[in-house]
Coordinates of C-alpha atoms in Angstrom, one line a residue:
X1 CA -16.6 -21.1 65.7
X2 CA -17.9 -19.3 62.7
X3 CA -20.5 -17.5 64.8
X4 CA -17.8 -16.4 67.2
X5 CA -15.7 -15.1 64.3
X6 CA -18.6 -13.3 62.8
X7 CA -19.5 -11.8 66.1
X8 CA -16.0 -10.5 66.7
X9 CA -16.0 -9.0 63.2
X10 CA -19.3 -7.2 63.8
X11 CA -18.0 -6.0 67.2
X12 CA -14.9 -4.6 65.6
X13 CA -16.9 -2.9 62.9
X14 CA -19.2 -1.4 65.5
X15 CA -16.3 0.0 67.4
X16 CA -14.8 1.4 64.3
X17 CA -18.1 3.1 63.3
X18 CA -18.4 4.5 66.8
X19 CA -14.9 6.0 66.6
X20 CA -15.7 7.5 63.3
X21 CA -18.9 9.1 64.6
X22 CA -17.0 10.5 67.6
X23 CA -14.3 11.9 65.3
X24 CA -16.8 13.5 63.0
X25 CA -18.7 15.1 65.9
X26 CA -15.5 16.6 67.3
X27 CA -14.5 17.9 63.8
X28 CA -17.9 19.5 63.2
X29 CA -17.7 21.1 66.6
X30 CA -14.3 22.5 65.7
X31 CA -15.7 23.9 62.4
X32 CA -18.4 25.6 64.4
X33 CA -15.7 27.1 66.7
X34 CA -13.7 28.3 63.7
X35 CA -16.8 30.1 62.4
X36 CA -17.6 31.7 65.7
X37 CA -14.1 32.8 66.5
X38 CA -13.5 34.0 62.9
X39 CA -16.7 36.2 63.3
X40 CA -15.4 37.7 66.5
X41 CA -12.1 38.5 64.9
X42 CA -13.7 39.8 61.7
X43 CA -12.9 43.5 62.4
X44 CA -9.2 43.0 62.9
X45 CA -6.9 43.9 60.0
X46 CA -4.4 41.1 60.9
X47 CA -6.5 37.9 61.3
X48 CA -8.6 36.1 58.7
X49 CA -10.6 32.9 58.9
X50 CA -8.0 30.7 57.2
X51 CA -5.3 31.7 59.8
X52 CA -7.9 31.3 62.6
X53 CA -8.7 27.8 61.4
X54 CA -5.0 27.0 61.1
X55 CA -4.4 28.2 64.7
X56 CA -7.3 26.2 66.0
X57 CA -6.1 23.1 64.1
X58 CA -2.6 23.5 65.6
X59 CA -4.0 23.8 69.2
X60 CA -6.4 20.9 68.7
X61 CA -3.6 18.7 67.2
X62 CA -1.4 19.5 70.2
X63 CA -4.2 18.6 72.6
X64 CA -4.8 15.3 70.8
X65 CA -1.1 14.5 70.9
X66 CA -1.1 14.9 74.7
X67 CA -4.3 12.9 75.2
X68 CA -3.1 10.1 72.9
X69 CA 0.4 10.0 74.4
X70 CA 2.1 11.3 71.3
X71 CA 0.5 8.7 68.9
X72 CA -1.7 10.9 66.8
X73 CA -2.6 14.6 66.2
X74 CA -5.7 14.5 64.0
X75 CA -9.2 13.1 64.0
X76 CA -9.4 12.3 60.3
X77 CA -6.8 10.8 57.9
X78 CA -5.8 13.1 55.1
X79 CA -6.7 11.9 51.6
X80 CA -5.9 13.6 48.2
X81 CA -9.2 12.2 46.9
X82 CA -11.1 13.9 49.8
X83 CA -9.5 17.2 48.8
X84 CA -9.6 17.1 45.0
X85 CA -13.1 15.4 44.7
X86 CA -15.1 16.9 47.6
X87 CA -13.5 20.0 49.0
X88 CA -11.9 21.9 46.1
X89 CA -14.9 21.8 43.6
X90 CA -17.3 24.0 45.6
X91 CA -14.5 26.5 46.3
X92 CA -13.4 27.0 42.7
X93 CA -17.0 26.9 41.3
X94 CA -18.2 29.5 43.7
X95 CA -15.2 31.7 42.8
X96 CA -16.2 31.5 39.1
X97 CA -19.9 32.0 40.0
X98 CA -19.2 35.2 42.0
X99 CA -16.3 36.7 40.0
X100 CA -16.8 40.0 38.3
X101 CA -16.7 38.8 34.7
X102 CA -16.1 42.1 33.0
X103 CA -13.0 42.7 35.2
X104 CA -11.8 39.2 34.8
X105 CA -12.0 39.0 31.0
X106 CA -10.7 42.6 30.6
X107 CA -7.5 41.2 32.2
X108 CA -7.8 37.7 30.8
X109 CA -4.5 37.8 28.8
X110 CA -2.6 39.1 31.7
X111 CA -4.1 36.4 33.9
X112 CA -3.2 33.6 31.5
X113 CA 0.3 35.2 31.1
X114 CA 0.8 35.1 34.9
X115 CA -1.0 31.8 35.5
X116 CA 0.5 29.7 32.6
X117 CA 3.8 31.4 31.5
X118 CA 4.6 32.6 35.0
X119 CA 4.0 29.2 36.5
X120 CA 6.4 27.7 33.9
X121 CA 9.0 30.2 34.9
X122 CA 8.5 29.6 38.6
X123 CA 8.5 25.8 38.0
X124 CA 11.8 26.0 36.2
X125 CA 13.5 28.2 38.8
X126 CA 12.3 26.0 41.8
X127 CA 13.2 22.8 40.0
X128 CA 16.7 24.0 39.1
X129 CA 17.2 25.4 42.6
X130 CA 16.1 22.1 44.1
X131 CA 18.5 20.1 41.9
X132 CA 21.4 22.5 42.7
X133 CA 20.9 22.8 46.5
X134 CA 19.4 19.4 47.5
X135 CA 22.0 17.4 45.7
X136 CA 24.7 19.2 47.7
X137 CA 22.8 18.4 50.9
X138 CA 22.9 14.6 50.0
X139 CA 19.2 14.1 50.7
X140 CA 18.6 10.4 50.1
X141 CA 16.0 8.7 47.8
X142 CA 15.4 11.8 45.6
X143 CA 15.9 11.6 41.8
X144 CA 15.3 14.0 38.8
X145 CA 11.6 13.2 38.8
X146 CA 11.3 14.1 42.5
X147 CA 13.1 17.4 41.9
X148 CA 10.8 18.3 39.0
X149 CA 7.8 17.3 41.1
X150 CA 9.0 19.7 43.8
X151 CA 9.0 22.5 41.2
X152 CA 5.4 21.7 40.4
X153 CA 4.3 21.4 44.0
X154 CA 5.8 24.7 45.1
X155 CA 4.8 26.7 42.0
X156 CA 1.1 26.2 43.0
X157 CA -0.2 29.3 44.8
X158 CA -3.1 29.1 47.3
X159 CA -6.3 30.3 45.6
X160 CA -8.3 29.6 48.8
X161 CA -6.2 31.9 50.9
X162 CA -6.3 34.6 48.2
X163 CA -10.1 34.7 48.7
X164 CA -9.5 35.4 52.4
X165 CA -7.0 38.2 52.1
X166 CA -8.2 40.1 49.0
X167 CA -11.6 41.8 48.5
X168 CA -13.3 41.7 45.2
X169 CA -15.1 44.9 46.0
X170 CA -12.2 46.9 47.5
X171 CA -9.5 45.8 45.1
X172 CA -11.2 44.4 42.0
X173 CA -8.2 44.7 39.8
X174 CA -5.9 42.9 42.2
X175 CA -8.5 40.3 43.1
X176 CA -9.2 39.4 39.4
X177 CA -5.4 39.3 38.6
X178 CA -4.3 37.3 41.7
X179 CA -7.2 35.0 42.0
X180 CA -7.6 34.4 38.3
X181 CA -3.9 33.7 38.1
X182 CA -4.2 31.4 41.1
X183 CA -6.9 29.3 39.3
X184 CA -4.9 29.0 36.1
X185 CA -1.7 28.5 38.2
X186 CA -3.3 25.6 40.2
X187 CA -4.4 24.0 37.0
X188 CA -1.0 24.4 35.4
X189 CA 0.8 23.1 38.4
X190 CA -1.4 20.0 38.5
X191 CA -0.9 19.4 34.8
X192 CA 2.9 19.8 35.2
X193 CA 2.9 17.5 38.2
X194 CA 1.0 14.8 36.3
X195 CA 3.2 15.3 33.2
X196 CA 6.3 14.8 35.4
X197 CA 4.8 11.6 36.8
X198 CA 4.0 10.2 33.4
X199 CA 6.8 11.2 31.2
X200 CA 10.1 9.4 30.7
X201 CA 12.6 11.8 32.5
X202 CA 15.7 9.7 31.9
X203 CA 16.6 12.0 29.1
X204 CA 15.0 15.5 28.7
X205 CA 15.4 17.1 25.3
X206 CA 13.6 19.7 23.1
X207 CA 11.0 17.2 21.9
X208 CA 10.0 16.3 25.5
X209 CA 9.7 20.0 26.4
X210 CA 7.5 20.7 23.3
X211 CA 5.4 17.6 24.2
X212 CA 4.9 19.0 27.7
X213 CA 3.9 22.4 26.2
X214 CA 1.5 20.8 23.7
X215 CA 0.0 18.7 26.4
X216 CA -0.7 21.8 28.6
X217 CA -2.3 23.7 25.7
X218 CA -4.5 20.7 24.9
X219 CA -5.6 20.3 28.5
X220 CA -6.2 24.1 28.9
X221 CA -8.4 24.4 25.8
X222 CA -10.4 21.2 26.3
X223 CA -11.0 21.8 30.0
X224 CA -12.3 25.3 29.2
X225 CA -14.5 24.1 26.4
X226 CA -16.0 21.4 28.7
X227 CA -16.8 24.0 31.4
X228 CA -18.5 26.2 28.8
X229 CA -20.5 23.3 27.4
X230 CA -21.7 22.1 30.9
X231 CA -22.7 25.7 31.8
X232 CA -24.6 26.2 28.6
X233 CA -26.3 22.9 28.8
X234 CA -27.6 23.7 32.3
X235 CA -28.9 27.0 31.1
X236 CA -30.7 25.5 28.1
X237 CA -32.3 22.7 30.2
X238 CA -33.6 25.1 32.8
X239 CA -34.8 27.7 30.2
X240 CA -36.7 25.1 28.2
X241 CA -38.2 23.1 31.0
X242 CA -39.2 25.9 33.4
X243 CA -38.6 23.9 36.6
X244 CA -39.5 26.9 38.7
X245 CA -43.2 26.7 37.8
X246 CA -43.4 23.5 39.9
X247 CA -40.4 23.4 42.2
X248 CA -37.4 25.6 42.9
X249 CA -35.7 22.6 44.5
X250 CA -35.3 21.1 41.0
X251 CA -33.7 24.3 39.6
X252 CA -31.2 24.4 42.5
X253 CA -30.5 20.7 42.3
X254 CA -29.9 20.8 38.5
X255 CA -27.5 23.7 38.9
X256 CA -25.5 22.0 41.7
X257 CA -25.4 18.6 40.0
X258 CA -24.4 20.0 36.6
X259 CA -21.6 22.0 38.1
X260 CA -20.3 18.9 40.0
X261 CA -20.8 16.7 36.9
X262 CA -18.5 19.1 34.9
X263 CA -15.8 18.6 37.5
X264 CA -16.1 14.8 37.5
X265 CA -16.2 14.6 33.7
X266 CA -12.9 16.5 33.6
X267 CA -11.4 14.1 36.1
X268 CA -12.8 11.1 34.1
X269 CA -11.1 12.4 30.9
X270 CA -7.9 13.4 32.6
X271 CA -8.5 17.1 31.9
X272 CA -8.0 20.1 34.3
X273 CA -11.1 19.8 36.5
X274 CA -10.1 23.1 38.2
X275 CA -10.4 25.1 35.0
X276 CA -13.5 23.2 33.9
X277 CA -15.6 23.9 37.1
X278 CA -14.3 27.6 37.2
X279 CA -15.5 28.4 33.7
X280 CA -18.7 26.4 34.3
X281 CA -19.3 28.8 37.2
X282 CA -18.7 31.8 35.0
X283 CA -21.1 30.6 32.3
X284 CA -23.8 29.6 34.9
X285 CA -23.7 33.1 36.5
X286 CA -24.1 34.7 33.0
X287 CA -26.9 32.5 31.6
X288 CA -28.3 29.8 34.0
X289 CA -28.7 32.0 37.0
X290 CA -30.9 34.5 35.1
X291 CA -33.2 31.6 34.0
X292 CA -34.4 30.6 37.4
X293 CA -36.9 32.1 39.8
X294 CA -36.1 34.8 42.3
X295 CA -36.2 32.3 45.2
X296 CA -33.8 30.0 43.3
X297 CA -31.4 32.9 42.8
X298 CA -31.3 33.6 46.5
X299 CA -31.0 29.9 47.3
X300 CA -28.2 29.1 44.8
X301 CA -26.2 32.2 45.7
X302 CA -26.2 31.3 49.4
X303 CA -25.9 27.5 48.9
X304 CA -22.8 27.8 46.7
X305 CA -21.2 30.4 49.0
X306 CA -21.9 28.3 52.1
X307 CA -20.5 25.1 50.6
X308 CA -17.4 27.0 49.5
X309 CA -17.0 28.6 53.0
X310 CA -17.3 25.4 54.9
X311 CA -14.8 23.6 52.5
X312 CA -12.3 26.4 53.0
X313 CA -12.5 26.2 56.8
X314 CA -12.3 22.4 56.6
X315 CA -9.1 22.5 54.6
X316 CA -7.2 24.9 56.9
X317 CA -8.4 23.2 60.1
X318 CA -7.2 19.9 58.9
X319 CA -3.8 21.3 57.6
X320 CA -3.3 22.8 61.1
X321 CA -4.0 19.4 62.8
X322 CA -1.9 17.4 60.3
X323 CA 1.1 19.7 60.8
X324 CA 1.7 18.0 64.1
X325 CA 1.5 14.4 62.9
X326 CA 4.1 12.7 65.0
X327 CA 4.9 10.0 62.5
X328 CA 6.3 12.4 59.9
X329 CA 8.4 14.3 62.5
X330 CA 9.8 11.1 64.1
X331 CA 11.3 10.1 60.7
X332 CA 13.4 13.3 60.7
X333 CA 14.2 13.4 64.4
X334 CA 17.9 12.6 63.6
X335 CA 18.3 15.4 61.2
X336 CA 16.1 18.4 62.1
X337 CA 18.6 20.8 60.8
X338 CA 18.3 19.4 57.3
X339 CA 14.5 19.8 57.4
X340 CA 14.9 23.5 58.5
X341 CA 17.5 24.1 55.8
X342 CA 15.2 22.5 53.1
X343 CA 12.3 24.6 54.2
X344 CA 14.4 27.8 54.1
X345 CA 15.7 27.0 50.7
X346 CA 12.2 26.3 49.4
X347 CA 10.9 29.6 50.8
X348 CA 13.7 31.5 49.1
X349 CA 13.1 29.7 45.8
X350 CA 9.4 30.6 46.0
X351 CA 10.2 34.3 46.6
X352 CA 12.7 34.4 43.7
X353 CA 10.6 32.3 41.4
X354 CA 7.5 34.5 41.8
X355 CA 9.5 37.8 41.5
X356 CA 11.2 36.4 38.3
X357 CA 7.8 36.4 36.4
X358 CA 5.6 39.0 38.2
X359 CA 7.7 42.0 37.4
X360 CA 8.9 41.1 33.9
X361 CA 5.5 39.9 32.8
X362 CA 3.8 43.0 34.3
X363 CA 6.1 45.1 32.2
X364 CA 5.2 43.1 29.0
X365 CA 1.5 43.4 29.9
X366 CA 1.8 47.1 30.3
X367 CA 3.3 47.5 26.9
X368 CA 0.2 46.1 25.3
X369 CA -2.1 48.5 27.2
X370 CA -2.7 52.0 25.9
X371 CA -4.6 53.6 28.8
X372 CA -2.5 54.4 31.8
X373 CA -5.2 53.5 34.3
X374 CA -5.3 49.9 32.9
X375 CA -1.6 49.4 33.5
X376 CA -0.2 47.6 36.6
X377 CA 1.9 50.1 38.5
X378 CA 4.9 49.1 40.7
X379 CA 2.9 49.2 43.9
X380 CA 0.3 46.8 42.5
X381 CA 3.0 44.6 41.2
X382 CA 4.5 44.3 44.7
X383 CA 1.1 43.4 46.1
X384 CA 0.5 40.8 43.4
X385 CA 4.0 39.3 44.1
X386 CA 3.4 39.2 47.8
X387 CA -0.2 37.9 47.7
X388 CA 0.8 35.0 45.5
X389 CA 3.5 33.7 47.8
X390 CA 1.1 31.7 50.0
X391 CA 1.1 28.0 49.5
X392 CA -1.8 25.8 50.7
X393 CA -3.8 22.7 50.3
X394 CA -3.0 22.1 46.6
X395 CA 0.7 21.9 47.5
X396 CA 0.0 19.7 50.5
X397 CA -2.2 17.3 48.4
X398 CA 0.5 17.1 45.6
X399 CA 3.2 16.5 48.1
X400 CA 1.3 13.7 49.8
X401 CA 0.6 12.2 46.4
X402 CA 4.3 12.2 45.5
X403 CA 6.1 11.4 48.8
X404 CA 3.7 9.3 50.8
X405 CA 1.5 6.2 50.5
X406 CA -1.9 6.6 52.3
X407 CA -0.5 9.5 54.3
X408 CA 2.5 7.6 55.7
X409 CA 6.2 7.3 54.8
X410 CA 9.3 5.7 56.3
X411 CA 11.9 7.0 53.8
X412 CA 14.1 9.8 55.2
X413 CA 14.1 11.9 51.9
X414 CA 10.3 11.6 51.6
X415 CA 9.8 12.5 55.2
X416 CA 12.0 15.6 54.9
X417 CA 10.0 16.8 51.9
X418 CA 6.6 16.2 53.6
X419 CA 7.7 18.1 56.8
X420 CA 9.3 20.8 54.7
X421 CA 6.0 21.2 52.7
X422 CA 4.1 21.5 56.0
X423 CA 6.5 24.1 57.3
X424 CA 6.4 26.2 54.1
X425 CA 2.5 26.0 54.0
X426 CA 2.2 27.1 57.6
X427 CA 4.8 29.8 57.4
X428 CA 3.6 31.3 54.1
X429 CA -0.1 31.2 55.1
X430 CA 0.4 32.8 58.5
X431 CA 3.2 35.3 57.8
X432 CA 2.4 36.3 54.2
X433 CA -1.3 36.0 54.9
X434 CA -1.1 38.2 58.0
X435 CA 0.9 40.9 56.3
X436 CA -1.1 41.1 53.0
X437 CA -3.9 43.3 54.3
X438 CA -1.6 45.8 56.0
X439 CA 0.6 45.8 52.9
X440 CA -2.4 46.7 50.7
X441 CA -3.4 49.5 53.2
X442 CA 0.1 50.9 53.0
X443 CA 0.7 50.7 49.3
X444 CA -2.8 51.2 48.0
X445 CA -4.9 53.5 50.3
X446 CA -8.7 53.1 50.0
X447 CA -9.2 56.3 48.0
X448 CA -6.8 55.0 45.3
X449 CA -7.7 51.3 45.2
X450 CA -11.4 51.6 44.4
X451 CA -11.8 50.8 40.7
X452 CA -14.2 52.5 38.4
X453 CA -15.3 49.1 37.2
X454 CA -17.0 48.1 40.4
X455 CA -20.5 49.2 39.3
X456 CA -20.2 48.0 35.7
X457 CA -21.7 44.6 36.4
X458 CA -25.3 45.4 36.8
X459 CA -26.7 41.9 37.5
X460 CA -24.2 39.5 39.1
X461 CA -25.3 36.9 41.7
X462 CA -23.7 39.0 44.4
X463 CA -25.0 42.4 43.5
X464 CA -28.6 41.2 42.8
X465 CA -28.8 39.9 46.4
X466 CA -28.7 43.3 48.0
X467 CA -32.3 44.4 47.2
X468 CA -33.7 40.9 47.7
X469 CA -32.2 40.6 51.2
X470 CA -33.3 44.1 52.2
X471 CA -36.8 43.5 51.0
X472 CA -36.8 46.2 48.3
X473 CA -38.8 46.0 45.2
X474 CA -36.7 44.3 42.4
X475 CA -38.3 46.7 39.9
X476 CA -36.2 49.5 41.4
X477 CA -32.9 47.7 40.9
X478 CA -32.1 49.6 37.8
X479 CA -32.2 52.8 39.8
X480 CA -30.3 51.5 42.9
X481 CA -27.7 48.9 42.7
X482 CA -27.3 48.2 39.0
X483 CA -27.2 51.7 37.6
X484 CA -24.1 51.9 35.4
X485 CA -21.8 54.9 35.6
X486 CA -21.9 57.7 33.0
X487 CA -18.8 56.4 31.3
X488 CA -20.4 53.1 30.7
X489 CA -23.6 54.7 29.3
X490 CA -21.4 56.8 27.0
X491 CA -19.5 53.7 25.9
X492 CA -22.8 51.8 25.2
X493 CA -24.3 54.7 23.3
X494 CA -21.2 55.2 21.1
X495 CA -19.5 51.8 21.3
X496 CA -16.0 51.3 20.2
X497 CA -14.9 48.4 18.1
X498 CA -13.3 46.3 20.8
X499 CA -13.4 42.6 21.5
X500 CA -16.1 43.2 24.2
X501 CA -18.2 45.2 21.7
X502 CA -18.2 42.3 19.2
X503 CA -18.8 39.7 21.9
X504 CA -21.8 41.8 23.2
X505 CA -23.3 41.8 19.8
X506 CA -22.9 38.1 19.4
X507 CA -24.2 37.4 22.9
X508 CA -27.3 39.6 22.4
X509 CA -28.0 38.3 18.9
X510 CA -27.5 34.5 19.4
X511 CA -26.3 33.3 22.8
X512 CA -28.8 34.8 25.1
X513 CA -31.9 34.2 22.9
X514 CA -30.9 30.5 22.8
X515 CA -29.6 30.0 26.4
X516 CA -31.4 32.7 28.3
X517 CA -29.8 35.2 30.5
X518 CA -30.6 38.8 31.5
X519 CA -33.6 40.1 29.6
X520 CA -34.0 37.0 27.4
X521 CA -36.3 34.8 29.5
X522 CA -39.8 34.2 28.2
X523 CA -42.7 35.5 30.1
X524 CA -44.3 32.5 31.8
X525 CA -45.8 31.9 35.3
X526 CA -42.9 31.5 37.7
X527 CA -40.2 32.7 35.4
X528 CA -38.0 35.7 36.3
X529 CA -39.1 38.6 34.1
X530 CA -38.7 41.4 36.6
X531 CA -35.3 42.5 35.1
X532 CA -36.5 43.3 31.6
X533 CA -36.6 47.0 32.2
X534 CA -33.0 46.9 33.4
X535 CA -31.8 44.9 30.5
X536 CA -33.4 47.2 27.9
X537 CA -31.1 50.0 28.8
X538 CA -28.1 47.9 27.8
X539 CA -29.5 47.0 24.3

């Protein structure tokens, strides 16, 4: 009898494993299809890979629905852990690793203003709007905590989609502002969401609001420090041990594992892992990447970019398939009009909530800037407002966390919120995403949107790859891809007393001699010394 039971258990396990293998094969094949079709549509001004993956996911979900007789629409079961622990880290890290640091930190205060203060404003407007409208609609099983959670969920912009619709080279100012804001925004939204989950909301007073604010500042500062420490530690280890003399694999492995370790440590200590891994990527690109051999530089650049690319496609493909999950739609079959009304209200609140901070905060930011070319003009403000309207996987993951259990729910109010979230994500990604590039072309013609700062970063992971891929001599980099413009040479020869000036002195005097970086790597066999001539012109 025991043998029969054991045999049946093993048979069931074997069948389950086979089904999982089949599902993974189909999903990987769909990922390949997304890449091929996305490549074929690359030249169009309307489509991008995220929308392509969404469309393929929707078509595949519809096909699976027909084959399964309306029982299921996806191959894999959605999990917040899958998203936050495995898919989001490579995307955010690669963004920090590739970001133009000078442009990012030049606009850092504006980015924090938009990402932190702006998210608070958007959160407040969406939460108050949800309380006002949804209570009148008599949506069941929703309380004050749910309304505040809705504010946090829909104040989270989609950083992943921003990467698809904005170009760091063509619109560096907009890219640094919108994407940088998106990273801080996602972190702020997650912090707000967790705070709403953990705080006693039976009575909200001034002390509770101050406690929320203090908690956010605490998490922001500690998360940033942890990212810096992890990046500096990786730079110091690689600089001292010279892994590249024996194996470039070890260099690449250390960089990857240290980056992922920073993310998981932030999760372990209940910090903002998004901020941690983003700043870890920035520090690694400034120090660690210059300490490794040429082959490791090529490998890490492509490895990080590839992991990020696959994770982005995976997310949008799954969101498209999950949008047709029949269980969620069956729960609201008796009140489809309510779901449509809720989705429309949420979209309106998102539009109003973003406008309520983009334009006023841009005005405040412009007051603090003396040079007119550094100010954000009204056309750029419109693009920033529009590009940040997209909602994506972060909103989906938070909504699942709040309104479902293991991806399922039977409560009408929760089902309405899940289906409304799916509707808002699909509509905002497709409609707002499709129209972003044409809007940029209309408001910011190419001749006006190219920034003078594009060439000011002489040795980033992205720019360094051009001569390596083309087979050119790295010794000539200083005369080809990394030659700074005359304005920068004038600035360096007669530096002004700015924050960047003092940071550069501190970086050259202490940080780079200790942690390595451009021009501060000792001459040993296998170490990257070919850039010393380039670095000397910046001393």
